[in-house]
Amino acid sequence: MRKPLIGVLPLVDTDKDSYWMLPGYMKGIEEAGGIGVMLPMTADPEVIRTLAGTFDGFLFTGGHDINPELYGEAIDGVCGELCEERDVMEKLLFDEVLKLDKPAFGICRGLQLFNALLGGTLYQDIPAQRSAGKLIAHKQQPPYSEPVHAVVIADGNPLYEIVGKEALMVNSYHHQGIKQLSEQLQAVAYAEDELIEAVAMPGKKFVMAVQWHPEFCYQIDEPSFRLFAAFVSACGQ
């Protein structure tokens, strides 16, 4: 049986003018039975259509902040580093992925990207823009494989079906998050401070995203591995 071929969105180091990849994204896919391939960075619509038609699924990685222009807001001083070439490519690719109903798995930035592209909004900086009384720490120090807060999962939703638990302890390394949820997405997990930590898109084969980082802990954390396994399985169907 052919292993699913999965396109992985590249990370960008603007200071070094380079594209790069964290091994956990690739190894997580590989250990779950897929083949991860880092995609080229491109805004060419024809190339994007070719990529979308060639690969069996796509992993939208973490990294830069999402440009607030994508969700109709001006850039605030609390917004972090942006990457226009990522925003442009990922928007074009995500649109094609949805048209073809290819599986898409988002991690950290990926969750924020899905929400913004589907009409939702983001906190440009959680500590600056949310009530201090509700906050928990969302940006931990290394090692990133260590869990730092809990998330609650509602019984019966797609994430519960994958991990089989009503609560998880997760790692966390982000300063942006979902403010207004897209009407096209379903919130499937929340942090203790009520921040949305995972989403799914009803009616699609597999469109899911998490705010935490399973790529850092899939080898030691069973729910993290199950996320990769469910995604790879959907890519193989």
JSON list of N, CA and C in Angstrom, two decimals, residues 65-130:
[
{"chain": "A", "resi": 65, "resn": "ASP", "atom": "N", "xyz": [3.63, 35.48, 13.05]},
{"chain": "A", "resi": 65, "resn": "ASP", "atom": "CA", "xyz": [2.28, 35.97, 13.29]},
{"chain": "A", "resi": 65, "resn": "ASP", "atom": "C", "xyz": [1.53, 36.12, 11.96]},
{"chain": "A", "resi": 66, "resn": "ILE", "atom": "N", "xyz": [0.23, 36.03, 12.05]},
{"chain": "A", "resi": 66, "resn": "ILE", "atom": "CA", "xyz": [-0.63, 36.26, 10.89]},
{"chain": "A", "resi": 66, "resn": "ILE", "atom": "C", "xyz": [-0.83, 37.76, 10.71]},
{"chain": "A", "resi": 67, "resn": "ASN", "atom": "N", "xyz": [-0.70, 38.24, 9.48]},
{"chain": "A", "resi": 67, "resn": "ASN", "atom": "CA", "xyz": [-0.92, 39.67, 9.23]},
{"chain": "A", "resi": 67, "resn": "ASN", "atom": "C", "xyz": [-2.37, 40.02, 9.54]},
{"chain": "A", "resi": 68, "resn": "PRO", "atom": "N", "xyz": [-2.62, 40.98, 10.44]},
{"chain": "A", "resi": 68, "resn": "PRO", "atom": "CA", "xyz": [-3.98, 41.36, 10.79]},
{"chain": "A", "resi": 68, "resn": "PRO", "atom": "C", "xyz": [-4.83, 41.80, 9.60]},
{"chain": "A", "resi": 69, "resn": "GLU", "atom": "N", "xyz": [-4.19, 42.21, 8.52]},
{"chain": "A", "resi": 69, "resn": "GLU", "atom": "CA", "xyz": [-4.95, 42.60, 7.34]},
{"chain": "A", "resi": 69, "resn": "GLU", "atom": "C", "xyz": [-5.80, 41.44, 6.82]},
{"chain": "A", "resi": 70, "resn": "LEU", "atom": "N", "xyz": [-5.37, 40.21, 7.09]},
{"chain": "A", "resi": 70, "resn": "LEU", "atom": "CA", "xyz": [-6.13, 39.04, 6.64]},
{"chain": "A", "resi": 70, "resn": "LEU", "atom": "C", "xyz": [-7.47, 38.92, 7.36]},
{"chain": "A", "resi": 71, "resn": "TYR", "atom": "N", "xyz": [-7.59, 39.53, 8.54]},
{"chain": "A", "resi": 71, "resn": "TYR", "atom": "CA", "xyz": [-8.88, 39.50, 9.24]},
{"chain": "A", "resi": 71, "resn": "TYR", "atom": "C", "xyz": [-9.42, 40.90, 9.49]},
{"chain": "A", "resi": 72, "resn": "GLY", "atom": "N", "xyz": [-9.00, 41.85, 8.64]},
{"chain": "A", "resi": 72, "resn": "GLY", "atom": "CA", "xyz": [-9.62, 43.16, 8.61]},
{"chain": "A", "resi": 72, "resn": "GLY", "atom": "C", "xyz": [-9.25, 44.11, 9.71]},
{"chain": "A", "resi": 73, "resn": "GLU", "atom": "N", "xyz": [-8.06, 43.93, 10.29]},
{"chain": "A", "resi": 73, "resn": "GLU", "atom": "CA", "xyz": [-7.62, 44.83, 11.35]},
{"chain": "A", "resi": 73, "resn": "GLU", "atom": "C", "xyz": [-6.29, 45.51, 10.98]},
{"chain": "A", "resi": 74, "resn": "ALA", "atom": "N", "xyz": [-6.04, 46.66, 11.59]},
{"chain": "A", "resi": 74, "resn": "ALA", "atom": "CA", "xyz": [-4.75, 47.32, 11.42]},
{"chain": "A", "resi": 74, "resn": "ALA", "atom": "C", "xyz": [-3.72, 46.64, 12.32]},
{"chain": "A", "resi": 75, "resn": "ILE", "atom": "N", "xyz": [-2.48, 46.73, 11.92]},
{"chain": "A", "resi": 75, "resn": "ILE", "atom": "CA", "xyz": [-1.40, 46.14, 12.70]},
{"chain": "A", "resi": 75, "resn": "ILE", "atom": "C", "xyz": [-1.18, 46.95, 13.97]},
{"chain": "A", "resi": 76, "resn": "ASP", "atom": "N", "xyz": [-1.28, 46.30, 15.12]},
{"chain": "A", "resi": 76, "resn": "ASP", "atom": "CA", "xyz": [-1.06, 46.93, 16.41]},
{"chain": "A", "resi": 76, "resn": "ASP", "atom": "C", "xyz": [0.41, 46.77, 16.79]},
{"chain": "A", "resi": 77, "resn": "GLY", "atom": "N", "xyz": [0.88, 47.64, 17.68]},
{"chain": "A", "resi": 77, "resn": "GLY", "atom": "CA", "xyz": [2.28, 47.56, 18.11]},
{"chain": "A", "resi": 77, "resn": "GLY", "atom": "C", "xyz": [2.62, 46.28, 18.83]},
{"chain": "A", "resi": 78, "resn": "VAL", "atom": "N", "xyz": [1.62, 45.55, 19.32]},
{"chain": "A", "resi": 78, "resn": "VAL", "atom": "CA", "xyz": [1.88, 44.30, 20.04]},
{"chain": "A", "resi": 78, "resn": "VAL", "atom": "C", "xyz": [2.00, 43.10, 19.10]},
{"chain": "A", "resi": 79, "resn": "CYS", "atom": "N", "xyz": [1.69, 43.30, 17.83]},
{"chain": "A", "resi": 79, "resn": "CYS", "atom": "CA", "xyz": [1.81, 42.22, 16.85]},
{"chain": "A", "resi": 79, "resn": "CYS", "atom": "C", "xyz": [3.28, 41.90, 16.64]},
{"chain": "A", "resi": 80, "resn": "GLY", "atom": "N", "xyz": [3.59, 40.62, 16.46]},
{"chain": "A", "resi": 80, "resn": "GLY", "atom": "CA", "xyz": [4.98, 40.19, 16.28]},
{"chain": "A", "resi": 80, "resn": "GLY", "atom": "C", "xyz": [5.41, 40.22, 14.82]},
{"chain": "A", "resi": 81, "resn": "GLU", "atom": "N", "xyz": [6.50, 39.51, 14.53]},
{"chain": "A", "resi": 81, "resn": "GLU", "atom": "CA", "xyz": [7.07, 39.50, 13.19]},
{"chain": "A", "resi": 81, "resn": "GLU", "atom": "C", "xyz": [6.11, 38.83, 12.20]},
{"chain": "A", "resi": 82, "resn": "LEU", "atom": "N", "xyz": [5.96, 39.45, 11.04]},
{"chain": "A", "resi": 82, "resn": "LEU", "atom": "CA", "xyz": [5.09, 38.93, 9.99]},
{"chain": "A", "resi": 82, "resn": "LEU", "atom": "C", "xyz": [5.94, 38.35, 8.86]},
{"chain": "A", "resi": 83, "resn": "CYS", "atom": "N", "xyz": [5.31, 37.57, 8.01]},
{"chain": "A", "resi": 83, "resn": "CYS", "atom": "CA", "xyz": [5.98, 37.01, 6.85]},
{"chain": "A", "resi": 83, "resn": "CYS", "atom": "C", "xyz": [4.99, 37.01, 5.69]},
{"chain": "A", "resi": 84, "resn": "GLU", "atom": "N", "xyz": [5.08, 38.02, 4.84]},
{"chain": "A", "resi": 84, "resn": "GLU", "atom": "CA", "xyz": [4.11, 38.18, 3.76]},
{"chain": "A", "resi": 84, "resn": "GLU", "atom": "C", "xyz": [4.10, 36.99, 2.81]},
{"chain": "A", "resi": 85, "resn": "GLU", "atom": "N", "xyz": [5.29, 36.44, 2.50]},
{"chain": "A", "resi": 85, "resn": "GLU", "atom": "CA", "xyz": [5.31, 35.34, 1.54]},
{"chain": "A", "resi": 85, "resn": "GLU", "atom": "C", "xyz": [4.61, 34.10, 2.08]},
{"chain": "A", "resi": 86, "resn": "ARG", "atom": "N", "xyz": [4.67, 33.87, 3.40]},
{"chain": "A", "resi": 86, "resn": "ARG", "atom": "CA", "xyz": [3.93, 32.76, 3.99]},
{"chain": "A", "resi": 86, "resn": "ARG", "atom": "C", "xyz": [2.43, 33.03, 3.91]},
{"chain": "A", "resi": 87, "resn": "ASP", "atom": "N", "xyz": [2.01, 34.23, 4.29]},
{"chain": "A", "resi": 87, "resn": "ASP", "atom": "CA", "xyz": [0.59, 34.56, 4.26]},
{"chain": "A", "resi": 87, "resn": "ASP", "atom": "C", "xyz": [0.01, 34.36, 2.87]},
{"chain": "A", "resi": 88, "resn": "VAL", "atom": "N", "xyz": [0.73, 34.84, 1.85]},
{"chain": "A", "resi": 88, "resn": "VAL", "atom": "CA", "xyz": [0.23, 34.76, 0.48]},
{"chain": "A", "resi": 88, "resn": "VAL", "atom": "C", "xyz": [0.14, 33.31, 0.02]},
{"chain": "A", "resi": 89, "resn": "MET", "atom": "N", "xyz": [1.22, 32.55, 0.20]},
{"chain": "A", "resi": 89, "resn": "MET", "atom": "CA", "xyz": [1.22, 31.16, -0.26]},
{"chain": "A", "resi": 89, "resn": "MET", "atom": "C", "xyz": [0.18, 30.33, 0.47]},
{"chain": "A", "resi": 90, "resn": "GLU", "atom": "N", "xyz": [0.13, 30.47, 1.79]},
{"chain": "A", "resi": 90, "resn": "GLU", "atom": "CA", "xyz": [-0.74, 29.63, 2.58]},
{"chain": "A", "resi": 90, "resn": "GLU", "atom": "C", "xyz": [-2.21, 29.93, 2.31]},
{"chain": "A", "resi": 91, "resn": "LYS", "atom": "N", "xyz": [-2.53, 31.18, 2.01]},
{"chain": "A", "resi": 91, "resn": "LYS", "atom": "CA", "xyz": [-3.92, 31.51, 1.65]},
{"chain": "A", "resi": 91, "resn": "LYS", "atom": "C", "xyz": [-4.30, 30.82, 0.34]},
{"chain": "A", "resi": 92, "resn": "LEU", "atom": "N", "xyz": [-3.43, 30.95, -0.66]},
{"chain": "A", "resi": 92, "resn": "LEU", "atom": "CA", "xyz": [-3.71, 30.33, -1.95]},
{"chain": "A", "resi": 92, "resn": "LEU", "atom": "C", "xyz": [-3.83, 28.81, -1.82]},
{"chain": "A", "resi": 93, "resn": "LEU", "atom": "N", "xyz": [-2.91, 28.22, -1.07]},
{"chain": "A", "resi": 93, "resn": "LEU", "atom": "CA", "xyz": [-2.92, 26.77, -0.92]},
{"chain": "A", "resi": 93, "resn": "LEU", "atom": "C", "xyz": [-4.13, 26.29, -0.13]},
{"chain": "A", "resi": 94, "resn": "PHE", "atom": "N", "xyz": [-4.45, 26.98, 0.95]},
{"chain": "A", "resi": 94, "resn": "PHE", "atom": "CA", "xyz": [-5.60, 26.58, 1.77]},
{"chain": "A", "resi": 94, "resn": "PHE", "atom": "C", "xyz": [-6.89, 26.62, 0.96]},
{"chain": "A", "resi": 95, "resn": "ASP", "atom": "N", "xyz": [-7.04, 27.64, 0.12]},
{"chain": "A", "resi": 95, "resn": "ASP", "atom": "CA", "xyz": [-8.22, 27.73, -0.73]},
{"chain": "A", "resi": 95, "resn": "ASP", "atom": "C", "xyz": [-8.32, 26.51, -1.65]},
{"chain": "A", "resi": 96, "resn": "GLU", "atom": "N", "xyz": [-7.19, 26.11, -2.23]},
{"chain": "A", "resi": 96, "resn": "GLU", "atom": "CA", "xyz": [-7.19, 24.95, -3.13]},
{"chain": "A", "resi": 96, "resn": "GLU", "atom": "C", "xyz": [-7.46, 23.66, -2.37]},
{"chain": "A", "resi": 97, "resn": "VAL", "atom": "N", "xyz": [-6.89, 23.55, -1.18]},
{"chain": "A", "resi": 97, "resn": "VAL", "atom": "CA", "xyz": [-7.08, 22.35, -0.35]},
{"chain": "A", "resi": 97, "resn": "VAL", "atom": "C", "xyz": [-8.56, 22.18, -0.02]},
{"chain": "A", "resi": 98, "resn": "LEU", "atom": "N", "xyz": [-9.23, 23.27, 0.33]},
{"chain": "A", "resi": 98, "resn": "LEU", "atom": "CA", "xyz": [-10.65, 23.18, 0.65]},
{"chain": "A", "resi": 98, "resn": "LEU", "atom": "C", "xyz": [-11.47, 22.80, -0.59]},
{"chain": "A", "resi": 99, "resn": "LYS", "atom": "N", "xyz": [-11.12, 23.35, -1.74]},
{"chain": "A", "resi": 99, "resn": "LYS", "atom": "CA", "xyz": [-11.85, 23.02, -2.97]},
{"chain": "A", "resi": 99, "resn": "LYS", "atom": "C", "xyz": [-11.76, 21.53, -3.28]},
{"chain": "A", "resi": 100, "resn": "LEU", "atom": "N", "xyz": [-10.56, 20.96, -3.06]},
{"chain": "A", "resi": 100, "resn": "LEU", "atom": "CA", "xyz": [-10.33, 19.55, -3.37]},
{"chain": "A", "resi": 100, "resn": "LEU", "atom": "C", "xyz": [-10.68, 18.62, -2.22]},
{"chain": "A", "resi": 101, "resn": "ASP", "atom": "N", "xyz": [-11.05, 19.19, -1.07]},
{"chain": "A", "resi": 101, "resn": "ASP", "atom": "CA", "xyz": [-11.33, 18.43, 0.15]},
{"chain": "A", "resi": 101, "resn": "ASP", "atom": "C", "xyz": [-10.16, 17.52, 0.52]},
{"chain": "A", "resi": 102, "resn": "LYS", "atom": "N", "xyz": [-8.95, 18.09, 0.46]},
{"chain": "A", "resi": 102, "resn": "LYS", "atom": "CA", "xyz": [-7.77, 17.37, 0.93]},
{"chain": "A", "resi": 102, "resn": "LYS", "atom": "C", "xyz": [-7.62, 17.60, 2.43]},
{"chain": "A", "resi": 103, "resn": "PRO", "atom": "N", "xyz": [-7.10, 16.62, 3.17]},
{"chain": "A", "resi": 103, "resn": "PRO", "atom": "CA", "xyz": [-6.89, 16.80, 4.60]},
{"chain": "A", "resi": 103, "resn": "PRO", "atom": "C", "xyz": [-5.88, 17.92, 4.89]},
{"chain": "A", "resi": 104, "resn": "ALA", "atom": "N", "xyz": [-6.18, 18.70, 5.93]},
{"chain": "A", "resi": 104, "resn": "ALA", "atom": "CA", "xyz": [-5.28, 19.78, 6.36]},
{"chain": "A", "resi": 104, "resn": "ALA", "atom": "C", "xyz": [-5.20, 19.76, 7.88]},
{"chain": "A", "resi": 105, "resn": "PHE", "atom": "N", "xyz": [-3.98, 19.78, 8.38]},
{"chain": "A", "resi": 105, "resn": "PHE", "atom": "CA", "xyz": [-3.73, 19.79, 9.82]},
{"chain": "A", "resi": 105, "resn": "PHE", "atom": "C", "xyz": [-2.93, 21.04, 10.14]},
{"chain": "A", "resi": 106, "resn": "GLY", "atom": "N", "xyz": [-3.44, 21.87, 11.04]},
{"chain": "A", "resi": 106, "resn": "GLY", "atom": "CA", "xyz": [-2.76, 23.10, 11.42]},
{"chain": "A", "resi": 106, "resn": "GLY", "atom": "C", "xyz": [-2.21, 23.02, 12.83]},
{"chain": "A", "resi": 107, "resn": "ILE", "atom": "N", "xyz": [-1.02, 23.55, 13.01]},
{"chain": "A", "resi": 107, "resn": "ILE", "atom": "CA", "xyz": [-0.39, 23.59, 14.33]},
{"chain": "A", "resi": 107, "resn": "ILE", "atom": "C", "xyz": [0.00, 25.03, 14.65]},
{"chain": "A", "resi": 108, "resn": "CYS", "atom": "N", "xyz": [-0.45, 25.53, 15.78]},
{"chain": "A", "resi": 108, "resn": "CYS", "atom": "CA", "xyz": [-0.15, 26.88, 16.29]},
{"chain": "A", "resi": 108, "resn": "CYS", "atom": "C", "xyz": [-0.54, 27.95, 15.26]},
{"chain": "A", "resi": 109, "resn": "ARG", "atom": "N", "xyz": [0.41, 28.48, 14.51]},
{"chain": "A", "resi": 109, "resn": "ARG", "atom": "CA", "xyz": [0.08, 29.44, 13.46]},
{"chain": "A", "resi": 109, "resn": "ARG", "atom": "C", "xyz": [-0.97, 28.86, 12.52]},
{"chain": "A", "resi": 110, "resn": "GLY", "atom": "N", "xyz": [-0.89, 27.54, 12.28]},
{"chain": "A", "resi": 110, "resn": "GLY", "atom": "CA", "xyz": [-1.86, 26.91, 11.40]},
{"chain": "A", "resi": 110, "resn": "GLY", "atom": "C", "xyz": [-3.29, 27.08, 11.87]},
{"chain": "A", "resi": 111, "resn": "LEU", "atom": "N", "xyz": [-3.52, 26.95, 13.17]},
{"chain": "A", "resi": 111, "resn": "LEU", "atom": "CA", "xyz": [-4.85, 27.18, 13.73]},
{"chain": "A", "resi": 111, "resn": "LEU", "atom": "C", "xyz": [-5.28, 28.63, 13.52]},
{"chain": "A", "resi": 112, "resn": "GLN", "atom": "N", "xyz": [-4.39, 29.54, 13.78]},
{"chain": "A", "resi": 112, "resn": "GLN", "atom": "CA", "xyz": [-4.70, 30.96, 13.62]},
{"chain": "A", "resi": 112, "resn": "GLN", "atom": "C", "xyz": [-4.97, 31.30, 12.16]},
{"chain": "A", "resi": 113, "resn": "LEU", "atom": "N", "xyz": [-4.19, 30.70, 11.27]},
{"chain": "A", "resi": 113, "resn": "LEU", "atom": "CA", "xyz": [-4.36, 30.91, 9.83]},
{"chain": "A", "resi": 113, "resn": "LEU", "atom": "C", "xyz": [-5.73, 30.42, 9.37]},
{"chain": "A", "resi": 114, "resn": "PHE", "atom": "N", "xyz": [-6.11, 29.20, 9.74]},
{"chain": "A", "resi": 114, "resn": "PHE", "atom": "CA", "xyz": [-7.40, 28.66, 9.33]},
{"chain": "A", "resi": 114, "resn": "PHE", "atom": "C", "xyz": [-8.52, 29.60, 9.76]},
{"chain": "A", "resi": 115, "resn": "ASN", "atom": "N", "xyz": [-8.47, 30.05, 11.01]},
{"chain": "A", "resi": 115, "resn": "ASN", "atom": "CA", "xyz": [-9.52, 30.91, 11.53]},
{"chain": "A", "resi": 115, "resn": "ASN", "atom": "C", "xyz": [-9.58, 32.24, 10.78]},
{"chain": "A", "resi": 116, "resn": "ALA", "atom": "N", "xyz": [-8.42, 32.84, 10.55]},
{"chain": "A", "resi": 116, "resn": "ALA", "atom": "CA", "xyz": [-8.38, 34.14, 9.87]},
{"chain": "A", "resi": 116, "resn": "ALA", "atom": "C", "xyz": [-8.87, 34.02, 8.42]},
{"chain": "A", "resi": 117, "resn": "LEU", "atom": "N", "xyz": [-8.44, 32.98, 7.72]},
{"chain": "A", "resi": 117, "resn": "LEU", "atom": "CA", "xyz": [-8.83, 32.82, 6.32]},
{"chain": "A", "resi": 117, "resn": "LEU", "atom": "C", "xyz": [-10.30, 32.48, 6.16]},
{"chain": "A", "resi": 118, "resn": "LEU", "atom": "N", "xyz": [-10.91, 31.95, 7.21]},
{"chain": "A", "resi": 118, "resn": "LEU", "atom": "CA", "xyz": [-12.32, 31.58, 7.15]},
{"chain": "A", "resi": 118, "resn": "LEU", "atom": "C", "xyz": [-13.24, 32.61, 7.79]},
{"chain": "A", "resi": 119, "resn": "GLY", "atom": "N", "xyz": [-12.70, 33.82, 8.02]},
{"chain": "A", "resi": 119, "resn": "GLY", "atom": "CA", "xyz": [-13.55, 34.92, 8.48]},
{"chain": "A", "resi": 119, "resn": "GLY", "atom": "C", "xyz": [-13.51, 35.23, 9.95]},
{"chain": "A", "resi": 120, "resn": "GLY", "atom": "N", "xyz": [-12.67, 34.53, 10.73]},
{"chain": "A", "resi": 120, "resn": "GLY", "atom": "CA", "xyz": [-12.54, 34.81, 12.15]},
{"chain": "A", "resi": 120, "resn": "GLY", "atom": "C", "xyz": [-11.49, 35.88, 12.41]},
{"chain": "A", "resi": 121, "resn": "THR", "atom": "N", "xyz": [-11.30, 36.22, 13.67]},
{"chain": "A", "resi": 121, "resn": "THR", "atom": "CA", "xyz": [-10.29, 37.22, 14.04]},
{"chain": "A", "resi": 121, "resn": "THR", "atom": "C", "xyz": [-9.37, 36.65, 15.12]},
{"chain": "A", "resi": 122, "resn": "LEU", "atom": "N", "xyz": [-8.27, 37.37, 15.38]},
{"chain": "A", "resi": 122, "resn": "LEU", "atom": "CA", "xyz": [-7.27, 36.92, 16.33]},
{"chain": "A", "resi": 122, "resn": "LEU", "atom": "C", "xyz": [-6.94, 38.01, 17.34]},
{"chain": "A", "resi": 123, "resn": "TYR", "atom": "N", "xyz": [-6.49, 37.58, 18.51]},
{"chain": "A", "resi": 123, "resn": "TYR", "atom": "CA", "xyz": [-5.80, 38.48, 19.42]},
{"chain": "A", "resi": 123, "resn": "TYR", "atom": "C", "xyz": [-4.39, 38.66, 18.86]},
{"chain": "A", "resi": 124, "resn": "GLN", "atom": "N", "xyz": [-4.00, 39.91, 18.61]},
{"chain": "A", "resi": 124, "resn": "GLN", "atom": "CA", "xyz": [-2.64, 40.15, 18.12]},
{"chain": "A", "resi": 124, "resn": "GLN", "atom": "C", "xyz": [-1.60, 39.88, 19.21]},
{"chain": "A", "resi": 125, "resn": "ASP", "atom": "N", "xyz": [-2.02, 40.01, 20.45]},
{"chain": "A", "resi": 125, "resn": "ASP", "atom": "CA", "xyz": [-1.17, 39.64, 21.59]},
{"chain": "A", "resi": 125, "resn": "ASP", "atom": "C", "xyz": [-2.10, 39.33, 22.76]},
{"chain": "A", "resi": 126, "resn": "ILE", "atom": "N", "xyz": [-2.09, 38.09, 23.19]},
{"chain": "A", "resi": 126, "resn": "ILE", "atom": "CA", "xyz": [-3.03, 37.66, 24.24]},
{"chain": "A", "resi": 126, "resn": "ILE", "atom": "C", "xyz": [-2.85, 38.44, 25.54]},
{"chain": "A", "resi": 127, "resn": "PRO", "atom": "N", "xyz": [-1.63, 38.56, 26.09]},
{"chain": "A", "resi": 127, "resn": "PRO", "atom": "CA", "xyz": [-1.50, 39.28, 27.35]},
{"chain": "A", "resi": 127, "resn": "PRO", "atom": "C", "xyz": [-1.96, 40.74, 27.28]},
{"chain": "A", "resi": 128, "resn": "ALA", "atom": "N", "xyz": [-1.78, 41.38, 26.12]},
{"chain": "A", "resi": 128, "resn": "ALA", "atom": "CA", "xyz": [-2.13, 42.79, 26.00]},
{"chain": "A", "resi": 128, "resn": "ALA", "atom": "C", "xyz": [-3.62, 43.00, 25.72]},
{"chain": "A", "resi": 129, "resn": "GLN", "atom": "N", "xyz": [-4.29, 42.00, 25.15]},
{"chain": "A", "resi": 129, "resn": "GLN", "atom": "CA", "xyz": [-5.63, 42.23, 24.65]},
{"chain": "A", "resi": 129, "resn": "GLN", "atom": "C", "xyz": [-6.72, 41.39, 25.32]},
{"chain": "A", "resi": 130, "resn": "ARG", "atom": "N", "xyz": [-6.34, 40.55, 26.29]},
{"chain": "A", "resi": 130, "resn": "ARG", "atom": "CA", "xyz": [-7.34, 39.80, 27.05]},
{"chain": "A", "resi": 130, "resn": "ARG", "atom": "C", "xyz": [-7.32, 40.25, 28.51]}
]
